[in-house]
Every structure is written in C-alpha cells, then in structure tokens.
Tab-separated table of C-alpha atoms in Angstrom:
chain	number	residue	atom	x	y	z
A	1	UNK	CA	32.271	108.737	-13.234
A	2	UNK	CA	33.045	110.594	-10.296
A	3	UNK	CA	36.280	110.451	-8.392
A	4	UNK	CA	36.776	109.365	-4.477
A	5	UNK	CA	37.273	112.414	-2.796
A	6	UNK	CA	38.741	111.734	0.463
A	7	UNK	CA	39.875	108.173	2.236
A	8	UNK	CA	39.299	107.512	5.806
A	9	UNK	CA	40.108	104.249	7.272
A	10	UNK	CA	40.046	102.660	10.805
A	11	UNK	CA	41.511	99.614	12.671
A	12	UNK	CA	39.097	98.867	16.093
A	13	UNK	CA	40.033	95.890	18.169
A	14	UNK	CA	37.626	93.169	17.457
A	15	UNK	CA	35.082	94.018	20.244
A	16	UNK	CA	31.735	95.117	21.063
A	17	UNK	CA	32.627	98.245	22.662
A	18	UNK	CA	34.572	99.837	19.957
A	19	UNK	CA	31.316	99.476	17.336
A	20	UNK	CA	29.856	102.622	19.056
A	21	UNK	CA	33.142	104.293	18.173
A	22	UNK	CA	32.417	103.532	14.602
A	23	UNK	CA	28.822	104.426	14.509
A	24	UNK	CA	29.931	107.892	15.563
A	25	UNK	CA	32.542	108.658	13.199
A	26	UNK	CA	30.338	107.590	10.534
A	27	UNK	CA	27.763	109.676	11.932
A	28	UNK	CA	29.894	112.584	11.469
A	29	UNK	CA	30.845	111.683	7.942
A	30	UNK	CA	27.492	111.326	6.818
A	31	UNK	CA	26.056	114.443	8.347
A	32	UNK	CA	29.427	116.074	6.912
A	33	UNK	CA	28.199	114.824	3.480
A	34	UNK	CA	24.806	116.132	3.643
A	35	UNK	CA	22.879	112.863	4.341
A	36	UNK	CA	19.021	113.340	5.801
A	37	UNK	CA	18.648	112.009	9.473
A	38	UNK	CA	16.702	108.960	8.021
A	39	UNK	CA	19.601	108.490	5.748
A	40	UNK	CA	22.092	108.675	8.665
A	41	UNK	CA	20.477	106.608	10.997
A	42	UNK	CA	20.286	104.002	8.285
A	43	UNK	CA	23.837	103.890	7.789
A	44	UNK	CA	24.444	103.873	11.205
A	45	UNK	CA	21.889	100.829	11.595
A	46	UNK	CA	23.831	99.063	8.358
A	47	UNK	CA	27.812	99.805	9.087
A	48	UNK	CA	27.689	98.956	13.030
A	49	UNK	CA	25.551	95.501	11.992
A	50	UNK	CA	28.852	94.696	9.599
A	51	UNK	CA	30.897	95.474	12.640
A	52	UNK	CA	28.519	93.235	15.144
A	53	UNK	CA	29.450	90.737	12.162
A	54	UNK	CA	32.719	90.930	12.400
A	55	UNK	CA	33.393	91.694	16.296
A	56	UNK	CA	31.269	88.545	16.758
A	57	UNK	CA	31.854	85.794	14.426
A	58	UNK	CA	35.784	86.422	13.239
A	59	UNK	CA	37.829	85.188	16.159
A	60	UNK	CA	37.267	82.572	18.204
A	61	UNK	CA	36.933	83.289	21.875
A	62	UNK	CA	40.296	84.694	23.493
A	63	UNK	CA	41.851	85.431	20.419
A	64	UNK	CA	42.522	88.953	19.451
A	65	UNK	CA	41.771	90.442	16.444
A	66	UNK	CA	41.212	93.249	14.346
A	67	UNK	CA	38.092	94.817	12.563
A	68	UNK	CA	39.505	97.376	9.730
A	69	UNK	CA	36.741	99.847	8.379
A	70	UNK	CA	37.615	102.159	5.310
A	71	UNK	CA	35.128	105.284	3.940
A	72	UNK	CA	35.529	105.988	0.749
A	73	UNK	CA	33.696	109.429	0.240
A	74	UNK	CA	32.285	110.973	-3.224
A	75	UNK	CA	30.584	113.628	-3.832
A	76	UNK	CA	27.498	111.766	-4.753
A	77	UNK	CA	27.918	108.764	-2.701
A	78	UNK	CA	29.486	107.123	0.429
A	79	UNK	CA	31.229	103.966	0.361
A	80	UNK	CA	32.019	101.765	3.518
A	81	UNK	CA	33.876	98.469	3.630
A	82	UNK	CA	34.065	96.232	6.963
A	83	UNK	CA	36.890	93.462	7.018
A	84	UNK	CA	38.039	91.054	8.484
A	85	UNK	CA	40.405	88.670	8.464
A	86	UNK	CA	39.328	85.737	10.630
A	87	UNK	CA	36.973	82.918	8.971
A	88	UNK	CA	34.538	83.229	6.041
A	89	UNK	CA	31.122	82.605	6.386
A	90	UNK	CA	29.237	80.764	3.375
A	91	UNK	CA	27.381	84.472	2.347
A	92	UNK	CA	24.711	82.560	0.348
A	93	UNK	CA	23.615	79.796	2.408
A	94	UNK	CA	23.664	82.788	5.047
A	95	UNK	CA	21.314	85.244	3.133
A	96	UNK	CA	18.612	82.407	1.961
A	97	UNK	CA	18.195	81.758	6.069
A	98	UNK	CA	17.510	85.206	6.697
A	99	UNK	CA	14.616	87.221	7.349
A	100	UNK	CA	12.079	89.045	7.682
A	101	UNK	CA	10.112	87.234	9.141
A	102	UNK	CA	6.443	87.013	7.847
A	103	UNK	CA	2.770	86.567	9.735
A	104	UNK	CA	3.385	82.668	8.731
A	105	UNK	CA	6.270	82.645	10.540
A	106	UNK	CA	6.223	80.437	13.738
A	107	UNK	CA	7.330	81.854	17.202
A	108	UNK	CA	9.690	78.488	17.060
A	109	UNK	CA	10.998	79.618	13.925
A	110	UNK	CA	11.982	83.134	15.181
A	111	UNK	CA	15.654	83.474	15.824
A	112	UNK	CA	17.430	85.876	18.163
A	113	UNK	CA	20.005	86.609	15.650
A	114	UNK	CA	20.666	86.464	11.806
A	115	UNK	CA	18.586	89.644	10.784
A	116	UNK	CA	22.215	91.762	10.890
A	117	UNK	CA	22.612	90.838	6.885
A	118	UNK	CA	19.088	91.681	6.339
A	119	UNK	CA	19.258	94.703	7.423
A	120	UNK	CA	22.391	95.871	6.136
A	121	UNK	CA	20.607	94.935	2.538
A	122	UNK	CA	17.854	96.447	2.913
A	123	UNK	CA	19.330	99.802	4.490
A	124	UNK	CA	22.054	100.497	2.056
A	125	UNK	CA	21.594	101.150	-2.031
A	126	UNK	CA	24.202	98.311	-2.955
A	127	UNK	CA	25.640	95.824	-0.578
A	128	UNK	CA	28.625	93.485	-1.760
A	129	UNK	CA	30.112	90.435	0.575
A	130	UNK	CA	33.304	88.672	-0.230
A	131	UNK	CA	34.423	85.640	2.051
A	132	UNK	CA	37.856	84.927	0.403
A	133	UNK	CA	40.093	85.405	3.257
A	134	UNK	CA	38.105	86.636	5.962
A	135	UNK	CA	34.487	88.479	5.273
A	136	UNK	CA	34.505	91.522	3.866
A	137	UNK	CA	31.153	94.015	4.037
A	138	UNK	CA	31.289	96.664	1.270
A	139	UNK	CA	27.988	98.807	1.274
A	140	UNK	CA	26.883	102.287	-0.529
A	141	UNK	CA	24.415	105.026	0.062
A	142	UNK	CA	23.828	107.177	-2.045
A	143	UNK	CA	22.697	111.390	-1.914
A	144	UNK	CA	20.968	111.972	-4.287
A	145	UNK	CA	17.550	110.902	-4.229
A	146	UNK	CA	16.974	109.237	-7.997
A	147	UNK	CA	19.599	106.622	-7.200
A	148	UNK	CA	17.404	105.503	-3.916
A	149	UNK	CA	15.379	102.540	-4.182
A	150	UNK	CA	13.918	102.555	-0.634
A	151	UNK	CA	11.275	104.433	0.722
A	152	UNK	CA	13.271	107.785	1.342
A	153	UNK	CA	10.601	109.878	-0.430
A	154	UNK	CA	9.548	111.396	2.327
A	155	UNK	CA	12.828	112.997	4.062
A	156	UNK	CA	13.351	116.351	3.461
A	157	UNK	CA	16.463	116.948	1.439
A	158	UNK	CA	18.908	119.321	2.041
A	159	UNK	CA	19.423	122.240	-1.036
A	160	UNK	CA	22.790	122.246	-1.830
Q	1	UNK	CA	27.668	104.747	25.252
Q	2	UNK	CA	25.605	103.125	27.903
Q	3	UNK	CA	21.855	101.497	28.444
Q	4	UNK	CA	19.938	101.850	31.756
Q	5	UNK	CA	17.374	99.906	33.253
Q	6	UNK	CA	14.370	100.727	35.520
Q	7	UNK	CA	11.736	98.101	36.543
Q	8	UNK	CA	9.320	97.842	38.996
Q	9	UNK	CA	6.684	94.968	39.069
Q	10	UNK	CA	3.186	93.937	41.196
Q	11	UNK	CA	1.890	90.323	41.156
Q	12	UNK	CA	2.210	89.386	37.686
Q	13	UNK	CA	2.827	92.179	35.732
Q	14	UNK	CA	6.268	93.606	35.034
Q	15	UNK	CA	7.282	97.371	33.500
Q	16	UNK	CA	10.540	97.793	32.368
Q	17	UNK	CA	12.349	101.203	31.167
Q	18	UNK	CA	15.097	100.981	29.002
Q	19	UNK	CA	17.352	104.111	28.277
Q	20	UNK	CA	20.522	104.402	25.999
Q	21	UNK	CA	21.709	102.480	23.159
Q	22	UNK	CA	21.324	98.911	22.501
Q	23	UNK	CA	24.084	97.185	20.178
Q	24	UNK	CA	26.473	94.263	19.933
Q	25	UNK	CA	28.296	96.399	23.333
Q	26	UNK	CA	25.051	96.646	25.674
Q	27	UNK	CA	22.388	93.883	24.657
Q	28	UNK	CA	24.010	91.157	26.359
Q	29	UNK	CA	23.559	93.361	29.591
Q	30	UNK	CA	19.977	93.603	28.738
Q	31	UNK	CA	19.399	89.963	28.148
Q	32	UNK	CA	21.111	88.948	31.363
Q	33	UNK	CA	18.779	92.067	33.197
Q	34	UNK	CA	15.626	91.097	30.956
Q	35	UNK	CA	15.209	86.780	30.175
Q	36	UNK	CA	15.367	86.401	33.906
Q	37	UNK	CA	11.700	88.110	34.615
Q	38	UNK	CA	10.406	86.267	31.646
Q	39	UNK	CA	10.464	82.765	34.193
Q	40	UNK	CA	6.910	82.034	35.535
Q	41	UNK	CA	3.804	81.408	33.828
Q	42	UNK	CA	1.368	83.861	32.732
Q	43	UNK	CA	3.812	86.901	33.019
Q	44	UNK	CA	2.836	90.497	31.556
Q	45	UNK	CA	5.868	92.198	30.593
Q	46	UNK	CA	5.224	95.752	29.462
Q	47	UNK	CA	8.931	97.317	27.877
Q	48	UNK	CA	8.928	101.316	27.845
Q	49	UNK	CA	11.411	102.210	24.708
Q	50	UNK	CA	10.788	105.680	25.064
Q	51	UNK	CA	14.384	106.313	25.573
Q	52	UNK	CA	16.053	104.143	23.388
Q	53	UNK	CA	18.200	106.518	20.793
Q	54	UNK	CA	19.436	103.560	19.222
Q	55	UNK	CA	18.963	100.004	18.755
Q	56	UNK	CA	19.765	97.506	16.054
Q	57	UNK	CA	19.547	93.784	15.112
Q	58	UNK	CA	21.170	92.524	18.896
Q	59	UNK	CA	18.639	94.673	20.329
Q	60	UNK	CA	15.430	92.789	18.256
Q	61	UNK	CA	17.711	89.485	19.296
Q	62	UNK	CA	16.739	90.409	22.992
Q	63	UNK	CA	13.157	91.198	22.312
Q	64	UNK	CA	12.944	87.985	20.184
Q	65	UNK	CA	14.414	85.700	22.903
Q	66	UNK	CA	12.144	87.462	25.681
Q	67	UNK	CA	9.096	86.905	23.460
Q	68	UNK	CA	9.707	83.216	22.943
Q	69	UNK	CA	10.033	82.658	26.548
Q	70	UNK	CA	7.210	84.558	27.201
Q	71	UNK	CA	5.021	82.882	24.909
Q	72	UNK	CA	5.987	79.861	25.842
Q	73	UNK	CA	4.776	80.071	29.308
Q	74	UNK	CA	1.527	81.924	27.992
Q	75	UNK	CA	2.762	85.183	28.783
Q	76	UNK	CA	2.860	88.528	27.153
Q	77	UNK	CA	5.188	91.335	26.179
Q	78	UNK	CA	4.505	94.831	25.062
Q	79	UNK	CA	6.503	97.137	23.541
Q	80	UNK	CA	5.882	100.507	23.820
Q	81	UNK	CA	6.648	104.555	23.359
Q	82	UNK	CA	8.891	102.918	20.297
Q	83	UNK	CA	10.129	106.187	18.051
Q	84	UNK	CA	9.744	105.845	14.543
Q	85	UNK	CA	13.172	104.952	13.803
Q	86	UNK	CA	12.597	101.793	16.313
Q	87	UNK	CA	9.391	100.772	14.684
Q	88	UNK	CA	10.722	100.736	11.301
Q	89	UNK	CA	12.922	98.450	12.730
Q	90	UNK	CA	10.494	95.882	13.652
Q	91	UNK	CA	8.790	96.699	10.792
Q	92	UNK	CA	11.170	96.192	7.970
Q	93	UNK	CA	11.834	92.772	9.497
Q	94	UNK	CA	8.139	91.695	9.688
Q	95	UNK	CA	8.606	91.396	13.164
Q	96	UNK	CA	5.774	94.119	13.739
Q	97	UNK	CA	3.533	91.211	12.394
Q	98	UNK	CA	4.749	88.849	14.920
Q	99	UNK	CA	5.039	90.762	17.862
Q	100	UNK	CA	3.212	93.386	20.064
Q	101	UNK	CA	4.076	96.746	19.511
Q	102	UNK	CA	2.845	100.390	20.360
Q	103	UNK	CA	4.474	103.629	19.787
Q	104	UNK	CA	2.054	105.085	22.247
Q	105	UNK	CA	1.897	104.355	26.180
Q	106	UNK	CA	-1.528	103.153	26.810
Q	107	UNK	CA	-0.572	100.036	28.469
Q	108	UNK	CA	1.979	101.477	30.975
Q	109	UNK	CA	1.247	102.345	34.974
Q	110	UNK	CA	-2.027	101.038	34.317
C-alpha cells in the first residue's frame, strides 16, 4: 500500500461560476501527475459534474453555502472527494433512474438532467457516494494502465 | 471561462455557432439563447460545436431539451464539427443513438 503523498483541499462558494475554478486546478494536478489528455479530460468531465451536484442541489435558493473539494494525491493514483453539507439525496433510487439512454428509449423519456452521476461512474476507476450529512462524491483514477477498466487502451502513455 | 454565440438563420433553417465552455456556469445562458429558436413548426436547427473545448452533462441537458422541442414540432437538430472528446460524450450516454450527430460539417452553409 502506497502512502498519500501530498493533500490539497478547497472551499468554493456554492455556485456555478467557481466549478471552472475547480476544473482547472485539477487540470493542473493531473497533468502534474502524469495523466494522458484522455485521462485528464475525464477527470475534468467527472470532478466538475460532482461540483454541478453540489452547486445545484445542496442549498436551497438564496442560501449560501459551501462546496469543499479535497485531492488526495499518490503516486499511483488520484483521489478527489466533493462535499457538501446541505441535504442528502437518496444515491440509490438516484443511480437506478439514470442513464444512458438506449435506441428504445423514448424522446418523452429523455431528461435534460440526471446523466451527471452517470458520468462520473463511468469516467472514474472507483466512485463512492455517502449521503449521511450532506452528499459526499469520492472518486479515483488511476495511472497506471492495468488498474483501468475503461477503454483507455488507446492513449499514449507517458514513460516515466 | 466564457461561451459565445453566433447565429444567423433564412426561412426555416437556423445555424448556430457555439464557442467556449459549456458547464453548470454557462448552459443556462445557452438555453435561454438556444430553446427560444426551437418555437415554430418544422424548424431545421443545424449547431456548429467546432469550438466547444469543453462541455459536460448541463451542456447534453441543453441539447436534450432543444431536441424534444424540436421534435415535437417535427423539427430537426444537427450537431456538428463535434471533437472526439464531445462525441464520446454523447456516446457513452447512448445519446448518439438518439440524436443526430456529425463530427464533420456537411450540413452547414448549405
């Protein structure tokens, strides 16, 4: 088992236009780490959706919170975690409503939001969400490529 | 971080350029710009991604709600010029089955 390395954390006001502010820092950290640019922009995709989560569905309208995002970062992985502390969500009954959608799938049926989760599962090697007191994202991506179950095969890795 | 939108239109058809990034900050500004030209029946929207360097789930949310307006009025929208990293997106969702998508530019200015 391999120890964290370094700790980064960050506190963004719980609106949209700080998520671009987190996509680039995590940018950085990933191209820091040696992630491919399909990797990156994966990450990207997954950590701002958990912060469109959060931003969007924690506080009531008018009410100002707080969106805390800590990176955890390994030598052979990164580790994010998005949290909040407004109200949970029920995670399960969430994920068995979400996509993808499929040719069966009826143009009444499509809906113009819900895929965020989706994606953030499908994007990231191991996703965990805990809705004890607030909802809490925690997702990991891993470098090297044996621990990848998605279609990465065809990225060019970096030689360390 | 910023999106931009160009559109010009004749009778019935409608091309749209859209530059920037689209996420939780800028897709409401491209609903309120876009789901207006989707009213009237038998409207050809044609939406040039070219430029797009990044989009995620809000962004698909637009496309989605456009589509389903469009359709419902027997319409059409095209999507096209999309970058690899934007059809994946559509594609990983199984949206690519649903909806109309190009990643060349065949239908635009025509």
């Amino acid at each position: 088992m391999k120890n964290v390395m370094d700790y980064i954390e960050m506190k963004i006001p719980a609106k949209p236009e700080y998520v671009g502010v987190i996509r680039l820092t995590i940018s950085g950290i990933a191209s820091n780490m040696g992630y491919t640019y399909e990797q990156i922009e994966d990450i990207k995709i997954a950590v701002s959706e958990a912060c469109t989560n959060a931003v969007q569905h924690a506080y009531p309208e008018g009410e100002n919170g707080e969106v805390t995002v800590g990176f955890s970062i390994y030598e052979d992985k990164l580790e994010t975690m998005v949290t909040d502390n407004g109200q949970s969500f029920n995670f399960k009954q969430t994920k068995e409503e979400l996509g993808p959608y499929t040719e069966s799938t009826t143009v009444d049926q499509l809906s113009e939001g819900g895929l965020g989760l989706y994606l953030i599962e499908t994007l990231m090697d191991e996703v965990t969400v805990s809705n004890t007191s607030g909802v809490s994202v925690f997702m990991v991506k891993y470098l090297s490529e044996e621990r990848e179950n998605h279609d990465k095969a065809t990225s060019d890795h970096e030689t360390n | 971080m910023k999106v931009n939108i160009e559109q010009h239109q004749n009778e019935k058809d409608v091309f749209v350029h859209v530059s920037g990034e689209i996420d939780a900050y800028t897709a409401p500004k491209l609903r309120e710009e876009l789901l207006p030209l989707t009213e009237g029946n038998n409207k050809v929207i044609t939406v040039n991604l070219k430029e797009v360097s990044y989009m995620d789930s809000t962004g698909l949310g637009v496309f989605v709600g456009m589509f389903k307006q469009l359709t419902k009025n027997e319409g059409e929208l095209k999507l096209v010029e999309l970058s690899d990293r934007l059809k994946r997106l559509f594609t990983i969702t199984g949206l690519s089955h649903i909806m109309n998508i190009s990643d060349n530019a065949e239908d635009v200015g025509r």
